[in-house]
XYZ file of C-alpha atoms in Angstrom:
252
model
C -13.243 -17.414 46.709
C -13.126 -13.625 46.501
C -10.703 -13.367 49.428
C -8.446 -15.968 47.787
C -8.337 -13.897 44.589
C -7.457 -10.758 46.538
C -4.709 -12.617 48.415
C -3.331 -13.947 45.127
C -3.245 -10.446 43.621
C -1.522 -9.007 46.690
C 1.126 -11.750 46.585
C 1.549 -11.262 42.843
C 2.191 -7.534 43.151
C 4.480 -7.933 46.179
C 6.619 -10.580 44.452
C 6.633 -8.604 41.203
C 7.729 -5.353 42.845
C 10.331 -6.994 45.101
C 11.734 -8.985 42.190
C 11.903 -5.917 39.973
C 13.542 -3.811 42.691
C 16.142 -6.460 43.468
C 16.860 -7.033 39.797
C 17.325 -3.310 39.210
C 19.729 -3.018 42.143
C 21.615 -6.036 40.831
C 22.090 -4.228 37.520
C 23.253 -1.128 39.376
C 25.926 -3.217 41.109
C 27.310 -4.394 37.765
C 26.718 -1.535 35.328
C 28.606 1.732 35.123
C 26.837 4.841 36.424
C 26.395 6.257 32.932
C 24.902 3.055 31.532
C 22.656 2.612 34.579
C 21.218 6.117 34.128
C 20.132 5.068 30.634
C 18.909 1.638 31.702
C 16.852 2.682 34.731
C 14.036 4.569 32.929
C 13.769 1.768 30.354
C 13.481 -0.736 33.211
C 10.760 1.328 34.914
C 8.776 1.808 31.696
C 8.879 -1.925 30.910
C 7.714 -3.022 34.349
C 5.047 -0.337 34.624
C 3.744 -1.367 31.208
C 3.615 -5.038 32.233
C 1.645 -4.215 35.381
C -0.809 -2.021 33.480
C -1.306 -4.716 30.842
C -1.879 -7.288 33.588
C -4.571 -5.098 35.112
C -6.121 -4.491 31.684
C -6.213 -8.149 30.633
C -6.870 -9.920 33.937
C -8.660 -7.466 36.241
C -10.518 -4.670 34.420
C -12.079 -4.217 31.909
C -11.199 -7.681 30.578
C -11.480 -11.136 32.104
C -9.691 -14.262 30.818
C -12.950 -16.240 30.813
C -14.464 -13.802 28.320
C -11.369 -13.486 26.150
C -11.317 -14.470 22.499
C -8.102 -12.682 21.480
C -5.936 -15.609 22.517
C -2.747 -14.519 20.668
C -2.721 -11.282 22.700
C -2.879 -13.248 25.948
C -0.290 -15.676 24.607
C 2.277 -12.970 23.855
C 1.577 -11.076 27.059
C 1.977 -14.215 29.175
C 5.325 -14.843 27.503
C 6.400 -11.294 28.391
C 5.119 -11.621 31.967
C 6.844 -14.963 32.561
C 10.046 -13.698 30.968
C 10.108 -10.696 33.297
C 9.513 -12.934 36.322
C 12.100 -15.517 35.295
C 14.651 -12.782 34.644
C 13.997 -10.814 37.828
C 13.833 -13.541 40.477
C 17.352 -15.056 40.067
C 18.795 -11.587 39.613
C 17.089 -10.306 42.777
C 18.222 -13.351 44.786
C 21.807 -12.872 43.615
C 21.672 -9.223 44.736
C 20.439 -10.338 48.161
C 23.302 -12.830 48.416
C 25.675 -10.069 47.350
C 24.472 -7.878 50.229
C 24.936 -10.711 52.718
C 28.467 -11.511 51.546
C 29.503 -7.958 50.623
C 33.115 -6.968 51.157
C 34.620 -3.623 50.191
C 36.503 -3.660 46.872
C 35.215 -7.186 46.213
C 34.290 -7.849 42.534
C 30.507 -8.228 42.003
C 30.851 -11.897 41.082
C 27.508 -13.047 42.525
C 25.473 -10.280 40.815
C 27.214 -11.073 37.537
C 26.406 -14.796 37.880
C 22.804 -13.894 38.678
C 22.618 -11.702 35.592
C 23.975 -14.479 33.369
C 21.560 -17.025 34.872
C 18.595 -14.667 34.490
C 19.457 -13.852 30.891
C 19.915 -17.539 30.070
C 16.590 -18.580 31.607
C 14.727 -15.722 29.925
C 16.267 -16.528 26.544
C 15.372 -20.207 26.933
C 11.775 -19.349 27.792
C 11.384 -17.016 24.820
C 12.856 -19.542 22.412
C 10.817 -22.424 23.803
C 7.485 -20.613 23.675
C 7.886 -18.726 20.403
C 9.792 -21.271 18.326
C 9.952 -24.564 20.174
C 6.186 -24.706 20.700
C 5.623 -24.450 16.945
C 7.377 -27.727 16.297
C 5.027 -30.628 15.695
C 6.278 -33.765 17.382
C 5.087 -37.284 16.734
C 5.296 -40.229 19.110
C 5.273 -43.720 17.637
C 3.673 -46.190 20.056
C 3.427 -49.857 19.115
C 0.625 -51.780 20.809
C 0.657 -55.555 21.145
C -2.465 -57.553 21.950
C -2.360 -61.359 22.015
C -5.987 -61.717 20.904
C -5.867 -59.087 18.159
C -7.126 -60.436 14.801
C -4.413 -60.877 12.190
C -6.135 -58.354 9.910
C -5.105 -55.600 12.331
C -1.420 -56.466 12.204
C 0.363 -53.278 11.117
C -2.851 -51.233 11.442
C -1.913 -47.558 11.837
C -3.872 -45.026 13.870
C -3.008 -41.331 14.162
C -4.416 -39.451 17.135
C -4.602 -35.645 17.054
C -5.690 -33.983 20.281
C -5.988 -30.610 22.024
C -5.335 -28.443 18.991
C -6.972 -25.335 20.540
C -6.870 -23.580 17.178
C -7.878 -20.194 18.581
C -4.661 -20.013 20.572
C -2.338 -20.994 17.728
C -0.179 -18.566 15.806
C -0.704 -19.112 12.060
C -3.028 -22.123 12.487
C -3.323 -22.710 8.726
C 0.414 -23.325 8.476
C 0.163 -25.752 11.399
C -2.558 -27.695 9.621
C -0.540 -27.826 6.386
C 2.504 -29.082 8.295
C 0.350 -31.658 10.093
C -1.061 -32.814 6.754
C 2.464 -33.486 5.477
C 3.276 -35.560 8.549
C 0.028 -37.512 8.242
C 0.705 -38.222 4.559
C 4.155 -39.549 5.416
C 2.696 -41.991 7.949
C -0.332 -42.996 5.832
C -2.616 -44.086 8.691
C -5.574 -46.412 8.350
C -7.630 -44.236 10.694
C -7.282 -40.593 11.755
C -8.701 -39.731 15.192
C -9.430 -36.301 16.675
C -9.799 -36.668 20.431
C -11.212 -33.351 21.518
C -10.502 -29.710 22.337
C -10.585 -28.426 18.798
C -11.072 -24.898 20.220
C -10.595 -23.023 23.472
C -14.198 -21.859 23.810
C -15.671 -20.394 20.641
C -16.741 -21.715 17.254
C -15.398 -18.546 15.612
C -11.885 -19.803 16.351
C -12.416 -22.139 13.387
C -13.342 -19.399 10.911
C -11.313 -19.783 7.732
C -9.976 -23.192 8.774
C -12.772 -25.490 7.590
C -11.263 -26.043 4.155
C -7.834 -26.814 5.608
C -9.339 -29.255 8.102
C -11.274 -30.960 5.313
C -8.064 -31.427 3.325
C -6.416 -32.914 6.401
C -9.021 -35.663 6.635
C -9.964 -36.042 2.961
C -7.716 -39.025 2.218
C -8.366 -40.987 5.397
C -11.150 -42.549 7.404
C -11.550 -40.174 10.324
C -13.476 -40.031 13.593
C -13.752 -37.372 16.288
C -15.002 -36.876 19.818
C -15.613 -33.696 21.783
C -13.299 -32.415 24.492
C -14.203 -30.415 27.585
C -13.309 -27.088 25.941
C -15.561 -27.806 22.968
C -18.637 -27.493 25.196
C -17.909 -23.804 25.895
C -17.985 -24.171 29.672
C -14.924 -21.974 30.279
C -16.469 -18.641 29.376
C -19.512 -16.573 30.352
C -22.520 -16.633 28.019
C -25.318 -14.067 27.771
C -27.865 -16.846 27.334
C -28.201 -20.608 27.106
C -29.273 -20.192 23.482
C -25.971 -18.545 22.506
C -24.021 -21.273 24.240
C -26.031 -23.938 22.420
C -25.555 -22.184 19.068
C -21.810 -22.062 19.678
C -21.796 -25.763 20.556
C -23.799 -26.644 17.448
C -21.324 -24.737 15.261
C -18.388 -26.583 16.827
C -20.208 -29.888 16.403
C -20.720 -29.094 12.728
C -16.982 -28.514 12.316
C -16.352 -32.060 13.528
C -18.417 -33.507 10.680
């Protein structure tokens, strides 16, 4: 397992450095010398900062399994993925430019690579920062031939995998969810697990909002795999049990 982790890290750094180098050379092909002299140190600072943050959050002194500052990891992962998604197409386009290079030929391929990279990076940022905040509902109609007539038109809302510790502004999410629930007016409200990522403290300050969400409806809940706290390291079995008991209490 250890050797696999080392191999993964080596591949990560090799791909990161090659992608960054190719992307920088692609910019040099397109930009004027004066603009490139300004852009190059900014490019180096950004990529050095990303690598240092990766080491800090994923290698030493922190480990993802022990993390509780989920928003920090969320924003950093967005930055890391954005850098990768920007660099790879740009680096590939520079490589294609070298293969097909002709003197006095316009840098069409590098320019197309730059546009593609910028478009993909913009789409990722929008999707993760704004698109992921949209609450979507799926209306599924179930038909059973032997279902008693009393259940005709019976409405059930299922809410699952909220992972409140990883949400940005979770209270606003709950308020928005409450509005959607009130519009549907279900007969039963079901929570089907993964209320948190690992820790009961992720629910601090949310109990009142969660109570308001379920106050007008018959509600039931089950635990998810993350609610057991198995995805982090505990100092003792007692602390793990206390965390589980606190999460269990939040379900009531």
